[in-house]
PDB file of C-alpha atoms in Angstrom:
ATOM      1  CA  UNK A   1     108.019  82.775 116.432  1.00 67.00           C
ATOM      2  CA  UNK A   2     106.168  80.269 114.730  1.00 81.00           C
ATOM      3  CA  UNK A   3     104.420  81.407 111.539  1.00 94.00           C
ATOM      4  CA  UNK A   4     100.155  80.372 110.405  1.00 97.00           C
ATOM      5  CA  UNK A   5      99.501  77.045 110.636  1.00 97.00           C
ATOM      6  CA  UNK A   6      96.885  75.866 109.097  1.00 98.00           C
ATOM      7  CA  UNK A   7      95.207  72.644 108.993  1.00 97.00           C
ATOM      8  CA  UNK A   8      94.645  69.732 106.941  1.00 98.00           C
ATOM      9  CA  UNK A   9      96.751  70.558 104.518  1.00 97.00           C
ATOM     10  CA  UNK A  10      94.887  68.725 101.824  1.00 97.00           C
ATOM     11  CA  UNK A  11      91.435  67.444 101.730  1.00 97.00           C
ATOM     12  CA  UNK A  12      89.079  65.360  99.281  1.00 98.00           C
ATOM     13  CA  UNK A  13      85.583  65.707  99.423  1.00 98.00           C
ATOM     14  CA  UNK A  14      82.192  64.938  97.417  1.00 97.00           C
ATOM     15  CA  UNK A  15      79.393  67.218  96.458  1.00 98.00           C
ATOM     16  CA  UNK A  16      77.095  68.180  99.256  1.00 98.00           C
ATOM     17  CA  UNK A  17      79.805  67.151 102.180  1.00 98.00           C
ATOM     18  CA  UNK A  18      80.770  70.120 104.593  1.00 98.00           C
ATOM     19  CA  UNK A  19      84.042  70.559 105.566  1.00 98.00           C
ATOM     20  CA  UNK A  20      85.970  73.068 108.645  1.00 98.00           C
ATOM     21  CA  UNK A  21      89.208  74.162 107.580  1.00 98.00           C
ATOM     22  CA  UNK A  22      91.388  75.745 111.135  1.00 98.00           C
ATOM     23  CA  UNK A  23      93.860  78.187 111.104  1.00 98.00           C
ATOM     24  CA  UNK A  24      96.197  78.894 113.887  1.00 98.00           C
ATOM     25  CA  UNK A  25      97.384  82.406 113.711  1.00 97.00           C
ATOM     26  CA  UNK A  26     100.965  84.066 114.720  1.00 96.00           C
ATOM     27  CA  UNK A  27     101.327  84.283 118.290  1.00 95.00           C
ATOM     28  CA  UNK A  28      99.978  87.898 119.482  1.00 93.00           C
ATOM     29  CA  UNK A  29      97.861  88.080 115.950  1.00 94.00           C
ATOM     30  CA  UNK A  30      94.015  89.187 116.456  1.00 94.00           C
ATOM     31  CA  UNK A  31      92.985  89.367 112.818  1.00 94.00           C
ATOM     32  CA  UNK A  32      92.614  86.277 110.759  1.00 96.00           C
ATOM     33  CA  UNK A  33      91.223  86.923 106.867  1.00 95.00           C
ATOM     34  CA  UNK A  34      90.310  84.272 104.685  1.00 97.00           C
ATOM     35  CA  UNK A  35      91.157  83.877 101.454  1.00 96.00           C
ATOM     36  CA  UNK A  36      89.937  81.638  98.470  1.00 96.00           C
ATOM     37  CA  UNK A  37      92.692  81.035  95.542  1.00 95.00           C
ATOM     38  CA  UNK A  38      91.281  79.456  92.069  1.00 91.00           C
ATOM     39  CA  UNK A  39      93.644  79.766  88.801  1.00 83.00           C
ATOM     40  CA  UNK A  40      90.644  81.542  87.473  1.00 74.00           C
ATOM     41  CA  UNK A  41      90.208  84.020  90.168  1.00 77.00           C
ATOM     42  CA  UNK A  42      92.890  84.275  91.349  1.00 83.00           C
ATOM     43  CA  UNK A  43      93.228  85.506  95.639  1.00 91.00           C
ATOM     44  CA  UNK A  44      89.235  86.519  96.519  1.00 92.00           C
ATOM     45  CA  UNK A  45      88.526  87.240 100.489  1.00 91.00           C
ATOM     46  CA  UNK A  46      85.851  85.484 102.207  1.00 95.00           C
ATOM     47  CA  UNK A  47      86.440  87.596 105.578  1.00 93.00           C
ATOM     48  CA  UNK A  48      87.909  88.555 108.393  1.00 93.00           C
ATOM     49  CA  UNK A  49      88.050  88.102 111.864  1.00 95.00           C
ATOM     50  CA  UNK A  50      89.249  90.117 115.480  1.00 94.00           C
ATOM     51  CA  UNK A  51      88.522  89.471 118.809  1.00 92.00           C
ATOM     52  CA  UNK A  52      85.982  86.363 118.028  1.00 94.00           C
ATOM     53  CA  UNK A  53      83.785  89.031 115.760  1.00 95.00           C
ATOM     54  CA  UNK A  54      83.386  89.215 112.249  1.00 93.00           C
ATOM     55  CA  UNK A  55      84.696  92.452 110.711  1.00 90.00           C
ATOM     56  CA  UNK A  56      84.207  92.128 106.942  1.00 87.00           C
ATOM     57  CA  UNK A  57      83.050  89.875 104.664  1.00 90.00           C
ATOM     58  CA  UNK A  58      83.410  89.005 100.862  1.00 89.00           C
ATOM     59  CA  UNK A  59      80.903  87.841  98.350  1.00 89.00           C
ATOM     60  CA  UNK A  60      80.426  84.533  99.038  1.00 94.00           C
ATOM     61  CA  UNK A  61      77.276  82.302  99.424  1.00 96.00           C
ATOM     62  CA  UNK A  62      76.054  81.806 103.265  1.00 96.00           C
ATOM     63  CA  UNK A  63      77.855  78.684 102.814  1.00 97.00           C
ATOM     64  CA  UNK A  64      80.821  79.454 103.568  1.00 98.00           C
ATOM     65  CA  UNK A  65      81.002  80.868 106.953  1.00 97.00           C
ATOM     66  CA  UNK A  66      83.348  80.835 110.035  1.00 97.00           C
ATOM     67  CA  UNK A  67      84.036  82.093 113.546  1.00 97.00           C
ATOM     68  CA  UNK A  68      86.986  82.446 115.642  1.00 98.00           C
ATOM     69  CA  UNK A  69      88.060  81.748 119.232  1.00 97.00           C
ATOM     70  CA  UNK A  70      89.040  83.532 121.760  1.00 96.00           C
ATOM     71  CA  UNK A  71      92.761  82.261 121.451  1.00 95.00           C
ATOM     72  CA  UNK A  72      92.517  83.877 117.809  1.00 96.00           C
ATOM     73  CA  UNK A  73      92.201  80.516 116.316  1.00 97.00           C
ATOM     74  CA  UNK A  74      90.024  80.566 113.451  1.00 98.00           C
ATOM     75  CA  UNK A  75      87.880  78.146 111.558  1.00 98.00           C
ATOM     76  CA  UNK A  76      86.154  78.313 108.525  1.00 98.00           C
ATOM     77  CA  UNK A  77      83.147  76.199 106.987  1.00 98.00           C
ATOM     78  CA  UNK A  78      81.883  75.110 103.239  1.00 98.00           C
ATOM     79  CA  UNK A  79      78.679  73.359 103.480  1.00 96.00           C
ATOM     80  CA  UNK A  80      76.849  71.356 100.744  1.00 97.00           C
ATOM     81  CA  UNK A  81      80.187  71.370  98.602  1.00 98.00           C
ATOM     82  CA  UNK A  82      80.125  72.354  95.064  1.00 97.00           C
ATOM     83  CA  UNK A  83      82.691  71.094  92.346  1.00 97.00           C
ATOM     84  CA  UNK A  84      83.433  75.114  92.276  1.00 95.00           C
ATOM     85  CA  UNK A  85      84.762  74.899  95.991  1.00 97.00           C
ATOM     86  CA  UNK A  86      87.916  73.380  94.527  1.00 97.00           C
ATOM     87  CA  UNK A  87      90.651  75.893  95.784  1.00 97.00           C
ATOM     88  CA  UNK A  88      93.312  76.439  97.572  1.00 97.00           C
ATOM     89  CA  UNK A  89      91.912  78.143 100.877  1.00 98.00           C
ATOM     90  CA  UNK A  90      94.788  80.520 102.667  1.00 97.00           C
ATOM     91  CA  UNK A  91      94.578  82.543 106.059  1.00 97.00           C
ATOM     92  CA  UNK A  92      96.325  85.287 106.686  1.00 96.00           C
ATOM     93  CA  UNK A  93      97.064  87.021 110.200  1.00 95.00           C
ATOM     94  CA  UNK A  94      98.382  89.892 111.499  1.00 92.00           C
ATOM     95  CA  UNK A  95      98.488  92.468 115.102  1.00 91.00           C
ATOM     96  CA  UNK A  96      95.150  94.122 114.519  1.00 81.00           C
ATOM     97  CA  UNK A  97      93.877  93.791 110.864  1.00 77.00           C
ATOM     98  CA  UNK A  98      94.183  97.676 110.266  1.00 79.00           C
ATOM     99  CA  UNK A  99      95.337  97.483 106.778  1.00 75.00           C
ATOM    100  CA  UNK A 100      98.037  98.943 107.169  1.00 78.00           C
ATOM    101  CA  UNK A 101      99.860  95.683 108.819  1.00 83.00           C
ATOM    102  CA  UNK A 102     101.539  93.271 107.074  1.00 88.00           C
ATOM    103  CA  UNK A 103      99.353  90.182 106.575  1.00 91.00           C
ATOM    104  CA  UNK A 104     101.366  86.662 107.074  1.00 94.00           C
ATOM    105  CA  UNK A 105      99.690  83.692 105.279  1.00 96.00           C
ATOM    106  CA  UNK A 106      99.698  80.693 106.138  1.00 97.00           C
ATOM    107  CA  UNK A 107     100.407  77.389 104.046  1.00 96.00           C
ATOM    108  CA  UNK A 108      96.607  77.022 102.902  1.00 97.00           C
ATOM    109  CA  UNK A 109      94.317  73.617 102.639  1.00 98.00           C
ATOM    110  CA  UNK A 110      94.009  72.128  99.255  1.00 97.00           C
ATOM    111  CA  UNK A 111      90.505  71.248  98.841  1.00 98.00           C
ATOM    112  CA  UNK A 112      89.288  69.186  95.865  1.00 97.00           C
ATOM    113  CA  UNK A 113      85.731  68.650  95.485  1.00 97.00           C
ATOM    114  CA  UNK A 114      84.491  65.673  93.634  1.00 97.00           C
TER     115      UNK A 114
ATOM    116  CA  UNK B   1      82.351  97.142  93.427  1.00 59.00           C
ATOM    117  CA  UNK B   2      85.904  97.259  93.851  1.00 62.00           C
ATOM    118  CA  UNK B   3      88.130  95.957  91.512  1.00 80.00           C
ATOM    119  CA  UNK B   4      91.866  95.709  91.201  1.00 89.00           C
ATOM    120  CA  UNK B   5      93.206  95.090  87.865  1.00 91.00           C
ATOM    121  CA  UNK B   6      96.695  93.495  87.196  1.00 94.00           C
ATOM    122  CA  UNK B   7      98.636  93.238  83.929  1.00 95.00           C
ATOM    123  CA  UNK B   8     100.152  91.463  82.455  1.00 96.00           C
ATOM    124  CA  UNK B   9      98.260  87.983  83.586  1.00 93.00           C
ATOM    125  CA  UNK B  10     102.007  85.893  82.492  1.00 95.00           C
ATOM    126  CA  UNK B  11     105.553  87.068  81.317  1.00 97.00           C
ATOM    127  CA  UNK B  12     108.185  85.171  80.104  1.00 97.00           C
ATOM    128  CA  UNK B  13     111.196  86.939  80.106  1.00 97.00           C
ATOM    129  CA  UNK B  14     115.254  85.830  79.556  1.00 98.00           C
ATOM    130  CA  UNK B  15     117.201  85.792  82.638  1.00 98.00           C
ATOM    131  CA  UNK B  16     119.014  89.290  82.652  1.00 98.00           C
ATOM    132  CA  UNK B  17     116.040  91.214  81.258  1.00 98.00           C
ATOM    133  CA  UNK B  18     113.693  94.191  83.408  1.00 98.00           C
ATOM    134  CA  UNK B  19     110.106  92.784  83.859  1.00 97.00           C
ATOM    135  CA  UNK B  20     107.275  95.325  85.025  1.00 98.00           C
ATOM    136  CA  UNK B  21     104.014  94.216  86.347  1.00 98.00           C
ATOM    137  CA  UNK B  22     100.962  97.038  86.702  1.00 97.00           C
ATOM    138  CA  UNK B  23      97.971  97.145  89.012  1.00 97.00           C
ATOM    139  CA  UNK B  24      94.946  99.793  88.742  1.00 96.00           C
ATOM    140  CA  UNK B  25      92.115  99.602  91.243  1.00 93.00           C
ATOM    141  CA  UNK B  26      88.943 101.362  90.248  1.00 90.00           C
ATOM    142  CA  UNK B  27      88.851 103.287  93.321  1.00 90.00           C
ATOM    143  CA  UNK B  28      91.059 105.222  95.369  1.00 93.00           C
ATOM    144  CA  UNK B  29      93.285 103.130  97.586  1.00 93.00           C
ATOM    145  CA  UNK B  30      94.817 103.724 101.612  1.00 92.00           C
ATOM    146  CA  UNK B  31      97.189 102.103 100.761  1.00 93.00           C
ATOM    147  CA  UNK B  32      99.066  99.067  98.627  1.00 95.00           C
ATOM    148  CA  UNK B  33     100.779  96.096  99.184  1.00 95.00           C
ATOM    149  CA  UNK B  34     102.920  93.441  97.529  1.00 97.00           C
ATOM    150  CA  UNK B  35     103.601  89.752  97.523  1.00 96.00           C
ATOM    151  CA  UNK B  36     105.313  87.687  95.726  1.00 97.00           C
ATOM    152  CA  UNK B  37     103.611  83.373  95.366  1.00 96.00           C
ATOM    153  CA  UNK B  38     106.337  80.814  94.549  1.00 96.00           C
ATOM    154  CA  UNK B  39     105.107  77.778  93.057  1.00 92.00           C
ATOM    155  CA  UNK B  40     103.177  75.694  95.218  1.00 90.00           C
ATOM    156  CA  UNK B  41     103.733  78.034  98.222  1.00 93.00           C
ATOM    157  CA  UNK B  42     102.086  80.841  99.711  1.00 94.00           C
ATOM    158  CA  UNK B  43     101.792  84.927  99.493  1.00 95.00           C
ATOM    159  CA  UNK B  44     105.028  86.386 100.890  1.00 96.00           C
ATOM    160  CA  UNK B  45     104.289  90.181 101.673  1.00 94.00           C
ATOM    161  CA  UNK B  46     107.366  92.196 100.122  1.00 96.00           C
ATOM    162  CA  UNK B  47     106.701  95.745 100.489  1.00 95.00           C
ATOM    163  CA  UNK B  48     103.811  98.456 101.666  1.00 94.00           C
ATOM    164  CA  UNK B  49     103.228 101.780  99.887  1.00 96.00           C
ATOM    165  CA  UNK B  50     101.158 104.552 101.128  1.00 94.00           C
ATOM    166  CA  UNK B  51     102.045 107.867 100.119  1.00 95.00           C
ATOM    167  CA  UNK B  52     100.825 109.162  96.973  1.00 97.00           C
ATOM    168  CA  UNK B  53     103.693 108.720  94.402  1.00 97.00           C
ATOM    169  CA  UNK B  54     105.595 107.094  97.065  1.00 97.00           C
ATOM    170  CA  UNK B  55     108.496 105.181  95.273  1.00 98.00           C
ATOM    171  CA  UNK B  56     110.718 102.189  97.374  1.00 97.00           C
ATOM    172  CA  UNK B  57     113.327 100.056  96.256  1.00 97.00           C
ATOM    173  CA  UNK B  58     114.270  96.732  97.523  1.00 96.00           C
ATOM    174  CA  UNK B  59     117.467  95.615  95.671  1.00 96.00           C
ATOM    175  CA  UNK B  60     116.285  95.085  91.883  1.00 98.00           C
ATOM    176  CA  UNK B  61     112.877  95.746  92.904  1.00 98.00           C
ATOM    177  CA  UNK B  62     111.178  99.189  92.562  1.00 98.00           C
ATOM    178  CA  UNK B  63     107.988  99.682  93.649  1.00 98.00           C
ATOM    179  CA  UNK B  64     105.771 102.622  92.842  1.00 98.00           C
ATOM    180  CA  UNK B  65     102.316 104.105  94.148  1.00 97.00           C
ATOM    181  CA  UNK B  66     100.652 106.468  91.354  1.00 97.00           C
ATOM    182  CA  UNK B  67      99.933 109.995  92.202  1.00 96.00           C
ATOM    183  CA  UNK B  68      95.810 109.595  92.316  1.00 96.00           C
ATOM    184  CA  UNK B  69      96.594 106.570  94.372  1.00 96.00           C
ATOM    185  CA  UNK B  70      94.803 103.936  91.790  1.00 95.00           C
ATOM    186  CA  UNK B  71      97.364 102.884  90.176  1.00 96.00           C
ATOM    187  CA  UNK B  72     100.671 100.941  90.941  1.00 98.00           C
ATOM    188  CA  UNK B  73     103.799  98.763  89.553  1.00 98.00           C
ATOM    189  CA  UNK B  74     106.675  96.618  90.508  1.00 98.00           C
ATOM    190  CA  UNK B  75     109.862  96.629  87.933  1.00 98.00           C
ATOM    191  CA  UNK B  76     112.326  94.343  88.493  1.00 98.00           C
ATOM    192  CA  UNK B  77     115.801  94.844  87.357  1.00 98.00           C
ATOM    193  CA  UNK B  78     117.873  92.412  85.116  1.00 98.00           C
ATOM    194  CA  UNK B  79     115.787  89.168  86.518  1.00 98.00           C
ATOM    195  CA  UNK B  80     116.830  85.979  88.192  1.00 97.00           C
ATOM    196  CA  UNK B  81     115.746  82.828  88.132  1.00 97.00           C
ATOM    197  CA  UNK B  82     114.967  83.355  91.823  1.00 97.00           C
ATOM    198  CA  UNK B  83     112.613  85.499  90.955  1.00 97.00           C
ATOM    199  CA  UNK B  84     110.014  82.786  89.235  1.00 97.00           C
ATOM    200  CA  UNK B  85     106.877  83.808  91.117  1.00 97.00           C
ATOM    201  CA  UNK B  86     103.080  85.079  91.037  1.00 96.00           C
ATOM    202  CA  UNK B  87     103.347  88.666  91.769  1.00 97.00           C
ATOM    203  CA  UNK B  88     100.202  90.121  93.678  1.00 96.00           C
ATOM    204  CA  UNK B  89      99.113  93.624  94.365  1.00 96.00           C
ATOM    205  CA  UNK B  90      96.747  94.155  97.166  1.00 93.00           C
ATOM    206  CA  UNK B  91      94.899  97.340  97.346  1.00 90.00           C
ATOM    207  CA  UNK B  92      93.152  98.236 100.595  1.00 87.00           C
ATOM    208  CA  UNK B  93      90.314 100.532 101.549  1.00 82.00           C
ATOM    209  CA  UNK B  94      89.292 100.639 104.999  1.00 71.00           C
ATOM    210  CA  UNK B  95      90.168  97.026 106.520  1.00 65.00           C
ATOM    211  CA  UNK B  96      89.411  95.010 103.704  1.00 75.00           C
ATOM    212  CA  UNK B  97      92.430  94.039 100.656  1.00 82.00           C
ATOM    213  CA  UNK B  98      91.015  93.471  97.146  1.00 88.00           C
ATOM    214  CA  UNK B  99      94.087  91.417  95.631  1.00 91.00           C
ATOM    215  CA  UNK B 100      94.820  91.557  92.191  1.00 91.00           C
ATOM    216  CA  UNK B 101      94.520  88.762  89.696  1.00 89.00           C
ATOM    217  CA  UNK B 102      98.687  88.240  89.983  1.00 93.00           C
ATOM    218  CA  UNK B 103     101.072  88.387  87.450  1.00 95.00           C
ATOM    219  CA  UNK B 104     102.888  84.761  86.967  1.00 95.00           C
ATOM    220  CA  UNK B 105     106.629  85.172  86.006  1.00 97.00           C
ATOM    221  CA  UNK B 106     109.046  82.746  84.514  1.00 97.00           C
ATOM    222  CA  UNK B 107     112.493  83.381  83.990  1.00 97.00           C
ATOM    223  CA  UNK B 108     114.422  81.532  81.096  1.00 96.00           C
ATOM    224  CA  UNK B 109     118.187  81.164  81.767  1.00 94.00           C
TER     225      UNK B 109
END
């Protein structure tokens, strides 16, 4: 089975750019989270999608925001980029997002904002 | 709001010697989960605990869920290079994880 893709891997941008990160989840996975990774922060969840709906959401700024297909695909956006959006952005999927299930992450998209 | 704490944020420990990373949340967790980062790579999910005091081992690696279920840790027995890594608890309530801040481990041989 072929594990989370995500893609681009990395990614330079300027201030006030928007940018769509995808993520291709495992084959028969529903849930896709999102996840933003800073040195400072550390892993911080921006949400988390099944069956095309939004289920739960971090604390982020309406500028980040996302939405996923029907074929479980998921994309994610960041619009008017700050210098802060500099992170490593991961997915992770798994059957049904119960927490309970194992979550598989994907590689992640480096994104530097300059 | 929910918070999970993990300590220590590094260790540096000689190849051969135990290492112990802790995670509290500040609420009562379903359930816990593991993974372990390698440099430059992504979360790898090791283990799941759910039970209240639950203990598993994988190997060298014993993983334990505290009693009030708000507290856990992962020991490692007489490390290996191989295990160079950020360690990351993830507590979950309901269908949302709250990751820790990781623990970084480096090995000296």
């Amino acid at each position: 089975k072929a594990g989370v893709t995500q893609t681009p891997r990395y990614l330079i941008k300027t201030r006030g750019q928007q940018v769509t990160l995808s993520c291709s989840p495992i084959s028969g996975h529903r849930s896709v989270s999102w996840y933003q990774q800073t040195p400072g922060q550390g892993l911080q969840f921006l949400f988390e999608y099944f069956s095309e709906t939004q289920r739960n959401k971090g604390n982020f700024p309406g500028r980040f925001s996302g939405r996923q297909f029907s074929n479980s695909r998921s994309e994610m956006n960041v619009s008017t980029l700050e210098l802060g959006d500099s992170a490593l952005y991961l997915c992770a999927s798994s059957w049904a997002g119960t927490g309970q299930e194992t979550q598989y992450f994907g590689p992640g998209t480096r994104l530097l904002v300059l | 709001g929910q918070q999970v704490m993990q300590i220590p944020q590094y260790q540096h420990v000689q190849e051969g010697e135990d290492f112990t990373t802790y995670c509290n949340s500040s609420t009562t967790l379903s359930n816990i989960q593991w993974y372990k980062q390698r440099p430059g790579g992504h979360p790898v999910f090791l283990i799941q605990l759910v039970k209240s005091g639950e203990v598993k081992k994988q190997k060298r690696l014993t993983f334990q869920f505290g009693e009030a279920k708000k507290n856990s840790s992962l020991h490692i027995t007489a490390t290996q290079t191989t295990d160079v890594g950020t360690y990351f608890c993830a507590g979950n309530t309901g269908n949302q994880f709250y990751f820790g801040t990781g623990t970084s481990l480096t090995v000296i041989p």
